[in-house]
PDB file of C-alpha atoms in Angstrom:
ATOM      1  CA  MET A   1     -82.674-128.757  90.547  1.00  0.00           C
ATOM      2  CA  LEU A   2     -85.553-128.033  92.873  1.00  0.00           C
ATOM      3  CA  ALA A   3     -87.725-130.758  94.333  1.00  0.00           C
ATOM      4  CA  ILE A   4     -91.026-130.775  96.159  1.00  0.00           C
ATOM      5  CA  GLU A   5     -91.277-133.056  99.182  1.00  0.00           C
ATOM      6  CA  GLY A   6     -93.051-136.284  98.277  1.00  0.00           C
ATOM      7  CA  GLN A   7     -92.844-135.572  94.569  1.00  0.00           C
ATOM      8  CA  THR A   8     -91.895-138.249  92.049  1.00  0.00           C
ATOM      9  CA  ALA A   9     -90.461-137.433  88.636  1.00  0.00           C
ATOM     10  CA  ARG A  10     -92.736-138.600  85.838  1.00  0.00           C
ATOM     11  CA  ASP A  11     -92.373-138.507  82.081  1.00  0.00           C
ATOM     12  CA  VAL A  12     -95.627-138.189  80.176  1.00  0.00           C
ATOM     13  CA  THR A  13     -96.808-138.967  76.667  1.00  0.00           C
ATOM     14  CA  ALA A  14     -98.747-135.956  75.439  1.00  0.00           C
ATOM     15  CA  THR A  15     -99.686-134.024  72.317  1.00  0.00           C
ATOM     16  CA  VAL A  16     -97.597-131.162  70.964  1.00  0.00           C
ATOM     17  CA  ASN A  17     -99.009-129.159  68.055  1.00  0.00           C
ATOM     18  CA  TYR A  18     -96.631-128.254  65.234  1.00  0.00           C
ATOM     19  CA  VAL A  19     -96.972-126.163  62.080  1.00  0.00           C
ATOM     20  CA  ARG A  20     -98.399-128.480  59.422  1.00  0.00           C
ATOM     21  CA  ASN A  21     -98.646-126.121  56.428  1.00  0.00           C
ATOM     22  CA  PRO A  22     -95.292-124.387  55.873  1.00  0.00           C
ATOM     23  CA  ARG A  23     -95.036-121.971  52.967  1.00  0.00           C
ATOM     24  CA  ALA A  24     -94.300-123.649  49.646  1.00  0.00           C
ATOM     25  CA  SER A  25     -92.053-120.743  48.613  1.00  0.00           C
ATOM     26  CA  ALA A  26     -90.639-117.503  49.945  1.00  0.00           C
ATOM     27  CA  ALA A  27     -93.042-115.630  47.682  1.00  0.00           C
ATOM     28  CA  GLU A  28     -96.015-116.708  49.809  1.00  0.00           C
ATOM     29  CA  PRO A  29     -97.035-114.512  52.750  1.00  0.00           C
ATOM     30  CA  HIS A  30     -95.973-115.573  56.233  1.00  0.00           C
ATOM     31  CA  LEU A  31     -98.341-117.765  58.170  1.00  0.00           C
ATOM     32  CA  GLU A  32    -100.377-115.870  60.751  1.00  0.00           C
ATOM     33  CA  PHE A  33    -101.564-116.800  64.216  1.00  0.00           C
ATOM     34  CA  CYS A  34    -104.396-114.558  65.451  1.00  0.00           C
ATOM     35  CA  THR A  35    -104.370-114.857  69.209  1.00  0.00           C
ATOM     36  CA  GLU A  36    -107.768-113.285  69.904  1.00  0.00           C
ATOM     37  CA  ASN A  37    -109.619-115.080  67.095  1.00  0.00           C
ATOM     38  CA  GLU A  38    -107.824-118.255  66.090  1.00  0.00           C
ATOM     39  CA  SER A  39    -110.407-118.944  63.378  1.00  0.00           C
ATOM     40  CA  LEU A  40    -108.677-116.188  61.372  1.00  0.00           C
ATOM     41  CA  SER A  41    -105.275-117.864  61.598  1.00  0.00           C
ATOM     42  CA  THR A  42    -103.670-119.167  58.414  1.00  0.00           C
ATOM     43  CA  MET A  43    -101.412-121.551  60.351  1.00  0.00           C
ATOM     44  CA  ASP A  44    -102.545-125.185  60.663  1.00  0.00           C
ATOM     45  CA  THR A  45    -101.357-127.155  63.704  1.00  0.00           C
ATOM     46  CA  LEU A  46    -103.926-129.951  64.056  1.00  0.00           C
ATOM     47  CA  PRO A  47    -103.784-132.831  64.501  1.00  0.00           C
ATOM     48  CA  GLY A  48    -100.866-132.664  66.909  1.00  0.00           C
ATOM     49  CA  ARG A  49     -98.061-135.162  67.397  1.00  0.00           C
ATOM     50  CA  SER A  50     -97.727-137.593  70.299  1.00  0.00           C
ATOM     51  CA  VAL A  51     -94.358-137.046  72.002  1.00  0.00           C
ATOM     52  CA  THR A  52     -92.625-137.974  75.237  1.00  0.00           C
ATOM     53  CA  ILE A  53     -92.206-134.990  77.550  1.00  0.00           C
ATOM     54  CA  HIS A  54     -89.515-135.724  80.106  1.00  0.00           C
ATOM     55  CA  ALA A  55     -89.635-134.641  83.746  1.00  0.00           C
ATOM     56  CA  ALA A  56     -86.664-132.298  84.092  1.00  0.00           C
ATOM     57  CA  ARG A  57     -86.223-131.643  87.801  1.00  0.00           C
ATOM     58  CA  ASP A  58     -83.172-133.921  87.969  1.00  0.00           C
ATOM     59  CA  LEU A  59     -81.711-132.606  84.734  1.00  0.00           C
ATOM     60  CA  ALA A  60     -78.772-130.174  84.867  1.00  0.00           C
ATOM     61  CA  THR A  61     -79.397-127.490  82.242  1.00  0.00           C
ATOM     62  CA  SER A  62     -77.999-124.099  81.260  1.00  0.00           C
ATOM     63  CA  LEU A  63     -79.318-121.122  79.358  1.00  0.00           C
ATOM     64  CA  ASP A  64     -76.548-121.230  76.761  1.00  0.00           C
ATOM     65  CA  HIS A  65     -76.866-124.957  75.988  1.00  0.00           C
ATOM     66  CA  GLU A  66     -80.312-126.508  76.486  1.00  0.00           C
ATOM     67  CA  GLY A  67     -81.644-122.955  76.749  1.00  0.00           C
ATOM     68  CA  PHE A  68     -83.700-123.202  79.945  1.00  0.00           C
ATOM     69  CA  VAL A  69     -83.280-123.419  83.728  1.00  0.00           C
ATOM     70  CA  LEU A  70     -85.554-123.725  86.735  1.00  0.00           C
ATOM     71  CA  VAL A  71     -84.690-121.324  89.554  1.00  0.00           C
ATOM     72  CA  PRO A  72     -86.120-120.699  93.031  1.00  0.00           C
ATOM     73  CA  HIS A  73     -87.677-117.292  93.622  1.00  0.00           C
ATOM     74  CA  VAL A  74     -89.996-116.154  96.407  1.00  0.00           C
ATOM     75  CA  SER A  75     -91.908-113.181  95.081  1.00  0.00           C
ATOM     76  CA  ALA A  76     -93.023-110.326  97.297  1.00  0.00           C
ATOM     77  CA  VAL A  77     -96.273-110.221  95.312  1.00  0.00           C
ATOM     78  CA  GLU A  78     -98.940-111.574  97.667  1.00  0.00           C
ATOM     79  CA  ASP A  79    -101.838-111.776  95.205  1.00  0.00           C
ATOM     80  CA  PHE A  80    -100.922-112.491  91.585  1.00  0.00           C
ATOM     81  CA  ARG A  81    -104.466-111.715  90.526  1.00  0.00           C
ATOM     82  CA  LEU A  82    -103.488-108.041  90.856  1.00  0.00           C
ATOM     83  CA  ILE A  83    -100.933-108.322  88.034  1.00  0.00           C
ATOM     84  CA  GLU A  84    -102.144-106.113  85.134  1.00  0.00           C
ATOM     85  CA  GLU A  85    -104.638-104.481  87.510  1.00  0.00           C
ATOM     86  CA  ASP A  86    -102.611-102.643  90.189  1.00  0.00           C
ATOM     87  CA  PRO A  87     -99.716-100.457  88.961  1.00  0.00           C
ATOM     88  CA  ALA A  88     -97.871-100.795  92.278  1.00  0.00           C
ATOM     89  CA  VAL A  89     -97.995-104.595  92.068  1.00  0.00           C
ATOM     90  CA  ASP A  90     -96.915-104.469  88.428  1.00  0.00           C
ATOM     91  CA  GLN A  91     -93.884-102.343  89.310  1.00  0.00           C
ATOM     92  CA  LEU A  92     -92.953-104.597  92.215  1.00  0.00           C
ATOM     93  CA  TYR A  93     -92.940-107.619  89.921  1.00  0.00           C
ATOM     94  CA  ILE A  94     -91.014-105.783  87.214  1.00  0.00           C
ATOM     95  CA  ASP A  95     -88.295-104.792  89.683  1.00  0.00           C
ATOM     96  CA  GLU A  96     -87.866-108.184  91.306  1.00  0.00           C
ATOM     97  CA  MET A  97     -87.919-110.131  88.052  1.00  0.00           C
ATOM     98  CA  ALA A  98     -85.339-107.824  86.462  1.00  0.00           C
ATOM     99  CA  THR A  99     -83.094-108.493  89.460  1.00  0.00           C
ATOM    100  CA  LEU A 100     -83.657-112.244  89.197  1.00  0.00           C
ATOM    101  CA  LEU A 101     -82.851-112.166  85.480  1.00  0.00           C
ATOM    102  CA  ARG A 102     -79.622-110.237  85.960  1.00  0.00           C
ATOM    103  CA  GLU A 103     -78.483-112.494  88.798  1.00  0.00           C
ATOM    104  CA  THR A 104     -79.340-115.707  86.941  1.00  0.00           C
ATOM    105  CA  THR A 105     -77.710-114.765  83.641  1.00  0.00           C
ATOM    106  CA  GLY A 106     -74.691-112.895  84.997  1.00  0.00           C
ATOM    107  CA  GLY A 107     -75.454-109.868  82.834  1.00  0.00           C
ATOM    108  CA  VAL A 108     -74.494-106.346  83.840  1.00  0.00           C
ATOM    109  CA  PHE A 109     -77.919-104.897  83.049  1.00  0.00           C
ATOM    110  CA  ALA A 110     -81.432-106.327  82.853  1.00  0.00           C
ATOM    111  CA  MET A 111     -84.791-104.759  82.130  1.00  0.00           C
ATOM    112  CA  LEU A 112     -88.288-106.126  81.623  1.00  0.00           C
ATOM    113  CA  LEU A 113     -90.129-105.517  78.365  1.00  0.00           C
ATOM    114  CA  GLY A 114     -93.382-104.503  79.995  1.00  0.00           C
ATOM    115  CA  GLY A 115     -94.981-105.982  83.076  1.00  0.00           C
ATOM    116  CA  GLY A 116     -96.066-109.458  84.030  1.00  0.00           C
ATOM    117  CA  LYS A 117     -98.693-111.141  81.867  1.00  0.00           C
ATOM    118  CA  LYS A 118    -101.389-113.404  83.328  1.00  0.00           C
ATOM    119  CA  ARG A 119    -102.474-116.534  81.486  1.00  0.00           C
ATOM    120  CA  PHE A 120    -105.180-119.072  82.266  1.00  0.00           C
ATOM    121  CA  GLY A 121    -106.430-122.369  80.900  1.00  0.00           C
ATOM    122  CA  GLU A 122    -109.260-122.037  78.387  1.00  0.00           C
ATOM    123  CA  SER A 123    -111.888-123.195  80.896  1.00  0.00           C
ATOM    124  CA  ALA A 124    -111.319-120.111  83.055  1.00  0.00           C
ATOM    125  CA  SER A 125    -113.764-118.087  80.946  1.00  0.00           C
ATOM    126  CA  ASP A 126    -114.645-115.726  83.806  1.00  0.00           C
ATOM    127  CA  LEU A 127    -110.988-114.761  84.213  1.00  0.00           C
ATOM    128  CA  LEU A 128    -110.165-114.639  80.496  1.00  0.00           C
ATOM    129  CA  ALA A 129    -113.054-112.383  79.500  1.00  0.00           C
ATOM    130  CA  PRO A 130    -111.602-109.023  80.627  1.00  0.00           C
ATOM    131  CA  LEU A 131    -108.057-109.819  79.428  1.00  0.00           C
ATOM    132  CA  ILE A 132    -106.283-109.708  76.060  1.00  0.00           C
ATOM    133  CA  ASN A 133    -104.164-112.610  74.815  1.00  0.00           C
ATOM    134  CA  ALA A 134    -104.432-114.542  78.088  1.00  0.00           C
ATOM    135  CA  LYS A 135    -104.921-118.110  76.829  1.00  0.00           C
ATOM    136  CA  PRO A 136    -101.984-120.530  76.820  1.00  0.00           C
ATOM    137  CA  ALA A 137    -100.241-120.912  73.452  1.00  0.00           C
ATOM    138  CA  ARG A 138    -100.946-124.454  72.250  1.00  0.00           C
ATOM    139  CA  TYR A 139     -98.277-124.936  69.585  1.00  0.00           C
ATOM    140  CA  ALA A 140     -94.494-125.169  69.514  1.00  0.00           C
ATOM    141  CA  HIS A 141     -93.125-121.672  69.042  1.00  0.00           C
ATOM    142  CA  ALA A 142     -90.499-119.125  70.048  1.00  0.00           C
ATOM    143  CA  ASP A 143     -91.328-115.480  70.606  1.00  0.00           C
ATOM    144  CA  ASN A 144     -88.985-114.000  67.986  1.00  0.00           C
ATOM    145  CA  THR A 145     -87.097-114.586  64.795  1.00  0.00           C
ATOM    146  CA  ASP A 146     -83.524-113.344  64.371  1.00  0.00           C
ATOM    147  CA  GLU A 147     -84.824-110.382  62.379  1.00  0.00           C
ATOM    148  CA  SER A 148     -87.731-109.429  64.655  1.00  0.00           C
ATOM    149  CA  ALA A 149     -85.509-109.706  67.755  1.00  0.00           C
ATOM    150  CA  ALA A 150     -82.945-107.379  66.177  1.00  0.00           C
ATOM    151  CA  GLN A 151     -85.685-104.910  65.283  1.00  0.00           C
ATOM    152  CA  LEU A 152     -86.985-105.022  68.846  1.00  0.00           C
ATOM    153  CA  PHE A 153     -83.521-104.402  70.268  1.00  0.00           C
ATOM    154  CA  ALA A 154     -82.987-101.498  67.878  1.00  0.00           C
ATOM    155  CA  ARG A 155     -86.196 -99.857  69.110  1.00  0.00           C
ATOM    156  CA  ILE A 156     -85.136-100.335  72.724  1.00  0.00           C
ATOM    157  CA  THR A 157     -81.661 -98.885  72.230  1.00  0.00           C
ATOM    158  CA  GLU A 158     -83.004 -95.968  70.208  1.00  0.00           C
ATOM    159  CA  ALA A 159     -85.411 -95.103  73.025  1.00  0.00           C
ATOM    160  CA  ALA A 160     -82.663 -95.513  75.631  1.00  0.00           C
ATOM    161  CA  GLY A 161     -80.239 -93.172  73.866  1.00  0.00           C
ATOM    162  CA  ASP A 162     -76.779 -93.393  75.428  1.00  0.00           C
ATOM    163  CA  ARG A 163     -77.963 -95.377  78.451  1.00  0.00           C
ATOM    164  CA  LEU A 164     -77.363 -98.767  76.778  1.00  0.00           C
ATOM    165  CA  PRO A 165     -74.180 -99.903  75.010  1.00  0.00           C
ATOM    166  CA  LYS A 166     -74.693-100.463  71.304  1.00  0.00           C
ATOM    167  CA  ASN A 167     -72.126-103.190  70.582  1.00  0.00           C
ATOM    168  CA  ALA A 168     -72.321-105.461  73.626  1.00  0.00           C
ATOM    169  CA  ARG A 169     -73.783-108.949  73.634  1.00  0.00           C
ATOM    170  CA  TRP A 170     -77.498-108.918  74.440  1.00  0.00           C
ATOM    171  CA  ALA A 171     -80.147-111.561  74.920  1.00  0.00           C
ATOM    172  CA  LEU A 172     -83.912-111.849  75.398  1.00  0.00           C
ATOM    173  CA  TYR A 173     -85.504-114.183  77.922  1.00  0.00           C
ATOM    174  CA  ASN A 174     -88.922-115.389  79.011  1.00  0.00           C
ATOM    175  CA  MET A 175     -89.723-116.017  82.699  1.00  0.00           C
ATOM    176  CA  TRP A 176     -92.664-118.305  83.492  1.00  0.00           C
ATOM    177  CA  ARG A 177     -94.240-118.880  86.899  1.00  0.00           C
ATOM    178  CA  ALA A 178     -97.224-121.077  87.787  1.00  0.00           C
ATOM    179  CA  VAL A 179     -99.352-119.228  90.334  1.00  0.00           C
ATOM    180  CA  SER A 180    -102.022-121.902  90.777  1.00  0.00           C
ATOM    181  CA  PRO A 181    -101.131-124.774  93.129  1.00  0.00           C
ATOM    182  CA  PRO A 182     -99.914-128.101  91.772  1.00  0.00           C
ATOM    183  CA  PRO A 183    -100.783-130.129  89.867  1.00  0.00           C
ATOM    184  CA  GLN A 184    -101.126-128.031  86.706  1.00  0.00           C
ATOM    185  CA  ASP A 185    -103.468-129.319  84.007  1.00  0.00           C
ATOM    186  CA  PHE A 186    -101.661-127.336  81.281  1.00  0.00           C
ATOM    187  CA  PRO A 187     -97.949-127.235  82.163  1.00  0.00           C
ATOM    188  CA  LEU A 188     -95.306-125.482  80.103  1.00  0.00           C
ATOM    189  CA  ALA A 189     -93.053-127.694  77.966  1.00  0.00           C
ATOM    190  CA  VAL A 190     -89.664-126.498  76.722  1.00  0.00           C
ATOM    191  CA  CYS A 191     -87.577-128.165  74.026  1.00  0.00           C
ATOM    192  CA  ASP A 192     -83.843-128.731  74.380  1.00  0.00           C
ATOM    193  CA  ALA A 193     -82.462-126.315  71.791  1.00  0.00           C
ATOM    194  CA  GLY A 194     -79.697-128.781  70.935  1.00  0.00           C
ATOM    195  CA  SER A 195     -82.290-131.135  69.476  1.00  0.00           C
ATOM    196  CA  VAL A 196     -83.692-128.532  67.049  1.00  0.00           C
ATOM    197  CA  ALA A 197     -82.468-128.204  63.476  1.00  0.00           C
ATOM    198  CA  PRO A 198     -82.535-124.857  61.602  1.00  0.00           C
ATOM    199  CA  THR A 199     -84.790-126.461  58.982  1.00  0.00           C
ATOM    200  CA  ASP A 200     -87.413-127.073  61.701  1.00  0.00           C
ATOM    201  CA  GLU A 201     -88.130-123.331  61.920  1.00  0.00           C
ATOM    202  CA  VAL A 202     -90.752-121.338  60.025  1.00  0.00           C
ATOM    203  CA  THR A 203     -91.799-117.707  60.425  1.00  0.00           C
ATOM    204  CA  VAL A 204     -95.254-117.118  61.896  1.00  0.00           C
ATOM    205  CA  THR A 205     -96.596-113.582  62.304  1.00  0.00           C
ATOM    206  CA  ALA A 206     -98.407-113.268  65.621  1.00  0.00           C
ATOM    207  CA  VAL A 207    -101.397-110.936  65.330  1.00  0.00           C
ATOM    208  CA  THR A 208    -102.548-109.807  68.746  1.00  0.00           C
ATOM    209  CA  SER A 209    -103.854-106.787  70.616  1.00  0.00           C
ATOM    210  CA  THR A 210    -102.676-104.740  73.565  1.00  0.00           C
ATOM    211  CA  ARG A 211    -104.611-102.478  75.880  1.00  0.00           C
ATOM    212  CA  GLU A 212    -102.290 -99.614  75.023  1.00  0.00           C
ATOM    213  CA  THR A 213    -101.786 -99.791  71.251  1.00  0.00           C
ATOM    214  CA  GLY A 214    -104.492-102.017  69.777  1.00  0.00           C
ATOM    215  CA  GLU A 215    -103.445-104.503  67.083  1.00  0.00           C
ATOM    216  CA  MET A 216     -99.804-105.570  67.098  1.00  0.00           C
ATOM    217  CA  ARG A 217     -97.977-107.752  64.567  1.00  0.00           C
ATOM    218  CA  HIS A 218     -94.681-109.445  65.407  1.00  0.00           C
ATOM    219  CA  ASP A 219     -92.782-112.173  63.587  1.00  0.00           C
ATOM    220  CA  THR A 220     -92.247-115.264  65.723  1.00  0.00           C
ATOM    221  CA  THR A 221     -90.825-118.722  65.061  1.00  0.00           C
ATOM    222  CA  GLY A 222     -93.052-121.759  64.583  1.00  0.00           C
ATOM    223  CA  TYR A 223     -91.749-125.306  64.360  1.00  0.00           C
ATOM    224  CA  LEU A 224     -92.186-128.318  62.106  1.00  0.00           C
ATOM    225  CA  TYR A 225     -92.279-131.759  63.675  1.00  0.00           C
ATOM    226  CA  ASN A 226     -88.958-133.495  64.138  1.00  0.00           C
ATOM    227  CA  PRO A 227     -88.791-136.808  66.041  1.00  0.00           C
ATOM    228  CA  GLN A 228     -85.377-135.735  67.376  1.00  0.00           C
ATOM    229  CA  HIS A 229     -86.917-132.981  69.511  1.00  0.00           C
ATOM    230  CA  ARG A 230     -86.318-133.521  73.236  1.00  0.00           C
ATOM    231  CA  TRP A 231     -89.202-132.040  75.207  1.00  0.00           C
ATOM    232  CA  HIS A 232     -89.084-131.374  78.963  1.00  0.00           C
ATOM    233  CA  TYR A 233     -91.294-129.984  81.711  1.00  0.00           C
ATOM    234  CA  PHE A 234     -91.204-129.417  85.461  1.00  0.00           C
ATOM    235  CA  PRO A 235     -94.040-131.301  87.159  1.00  0.00           C
ATOM    236  CA  ASP A 236     -96.027-129.737  89.981  1.00  0.00           C
ATOM    237  CA  MET A 237     -94.507-126.284  89.967  1.00  0.00           C
ATOM    238  CA  THR A 238     -95.144-123.937  92.878  1.00  0.00           C
ATOM    239  CA  ARG A 239     -95.384-120.162  92.924  1.00  0.00           C
ATOM    240  CA  ASP A 240     -91.848-120.057  94.342  1.00  0.00           C
ATOM    241  CA  GLU A 241     -90.242-121.373  91.133  1.00  0.00           C
ATOM    242  CA  VAL A 242     -89.554-119.741  87.772  1.00  0.00           C
ATOM    243  CA  ILE A 243     -88.603-121.284  84.433  1.00  0.00           C
ATOM    244  CA  ILE A 244     -86.251-118.941  82.582  1.00  0.00           C
ATOM    245  CA  PHE A 245     -85.641-119.733  78.924  1.00  0.00           C
ATOM    246  CA  LYS A 246     -83.903-118.098  75.979  1.00  0.00           C
ATOM    247  CA  ALA A 247     -85.913-116.064  73.457  1.00  0.00           C
ATOM    248  CA  HIS A 248     -82.964-114.705  71.446  1.00  0.00           C
ATOM    249  CA  ASP A 249     -79.224-114.175  71.756  1.00  0.00           C
ATOM    250  CA  SER A 250     -77.033-111.867  69.719  1.00  0.00           C
ATOM    251  CA  ARG A 251     -74.246-114.459  69.900  1.00  0.00           C
ATOM    252  CA  ASP A 252     -74.502-117.209  67.324  1.00  0.00           C
ATOM    253  CA  ASP A 253     -72.326-119.797  69.108  1.00  0.00           C
ATOM    254  CA  VAL A 254     -74.820-120.389  71.951  1.00  0.00           C
ATOM    255  CA  THR A 255     -78.493-121.312  72.115  1.00  0.00           C
ATOM    256  CA  ARG A 256     -80.510-118.531  70.509  1.00  0.00           C
ATOM    257  CA  ARG A 257     -84.119-119.542  71.261  1.00  0.00           C
ATOM    258  CA  VAL A 258     -86.157-122.324  72.821  1.00  0.00           C
ATOM    259  CA  PRO A 259     -89.355-123.837  71.390  1.00  0.00           C
ATOM    260  CA  HIS A 260     -92.051-123.983  74.032  1.00  0.00           C
ATOM    261  CA  THR A 261     -95.746-124.733  74.340  1.00  0.00           C
ATOM    262  CA  ALA A 262     -98.511-125.450  76.788  1.00  0.00           C
ATOM    263  CA  PHE A 263     -99.705-129.058  76.749  1.00  0.00           C
ATOM    264  CA  THR A 264    -102.433-131.079  78.390  1.00  0.00           C
ATOM    265  CA  ASP A 265    -101.024-133.294  81.141  1.00  0.00           C
ATOM    266  CA  PRO A 266    -102.904-136.597  80.706  1.00  0.00           C
ATOM    267  CA  ASP A 267    -102.066-137.577  84.299  1.00  0.00           C
ATOM    268  CA  CYS A 268    -103.630-134.510  85.899  1.00  0.00           C
ATOM    269  CA  PRO A 269    -106.653-135.604  88.007  1.00  0.00           C
ATOM    270  CA  PRO A 270    -110.066-134.679  86.546  1.00  0.00           C
ATOM    271  CA  GLY A 271    -111.608-131.631  88.168  1.00  0.00           C
ATOM    272  CA  THR A 272    -108.284-129.972  88.997  1.00  0.00           C
ATOM    273  CA  PRO A 273    -108.712-126.170  88.845  1.00  0.00           C
ATOM    274  CA  THR A 274    -107.166-124.923  85.619  1.00  0.00           C
ATOM    275  CA  ARG A 275    -103.644-123.553  85.533  1.00  0.00           C
ATOM    276  CA  ALA A 276    -102.942-119.895  86.178  1.00  0.00           C
ATOM    277  CA  SER A 277     -99.519-118.477  85.363  1.00  0.00           C
ATOM    278  CA  VAL A 278     -97.628-115.229  85.006  1.00  0.00           C
ATOM    279  CA  GLU A 279     -94.979-114.682  82.389  1.00  0.00           C
ATOM    280  CA  ALA A 280     -92.568-111.822  81.838  1.00  0.00           C
ATOM    281  CA  ARG A 281     -90.071-111.016  79.111  1.00  0.00           C
ATOM    282  CA  GLY A 282     -86.766-109.302  79.608  1.00  0.00           C
ATOM    283  CA  LEU A 283     -83.565-108.017  78.022  1.00  0.00           C
ATOM    284  CA  VAL A 284     -80.065-108.589  79.386  1.00  0.00           C
ATOM    285  CA  ILE A 285     -76.867-106.795  78.382  1.00  0.00           C
ATOM    286  CA  PHE A 286     -73.510-108.546  78.810  1.00  0.00           C
ATOM    287  CA  LEU A 287     -70.034-107.054  78.837  1.00  0.00           C
TER     288      LEU A 287
END
């Protein structure tokens, strides 16, 4: 794993928010999380649970077991503030992250599902104002369910025609980069997928907006608290590091998705400028 000179690994005790009001029966509508106006959400996550989040820089992990890895990557993007603002910068990031994803996973083909997405801590009101869905997600979740991931892949392959194989293994990934200097007040935590039971999962419909299409609804996975969950994070990330973690896999004998969440680092010094990050989502085809 990577290490920053002078850095010491440190576990922290912090709060992770979990779904607290699962549906009583399948007849009830799915819980909803409204990203732009959380007061409209039907999902309850407060109060959160106090958990140990382990420093993971010395931990050997893989995408098909724990479900996440930390990889070095020096981006050619000089100013990440131009993501979502400058089409040339967006395309540069799309191209280099697709290459990184293919090389890291060993797939034969990789593509990004849109461009990079900026996110900021809630206190960055001046930066959040012009953006859509740019706050960190503060509850344990994964970006898809089995069904919604399959629907997404079907739309991609239909649009691609004969350019993508229909019966090969495929997987979805998330790539997360901190672009503000360390320390980060709201790091990303990822949960070892081997510590998650199927009964921990509940469907949550994310209701959000995009600049291009307006309101969008997509079924995601929320999580119930389980004391067996093993949470990890990478302290003091730099802009030259990327966490890659699994969002879905068409194989059912490997990790399929990784719970993740932003959390407040209680050890971050007061007055530290709030975290800025860029995330991207991608598809990989394997043969």
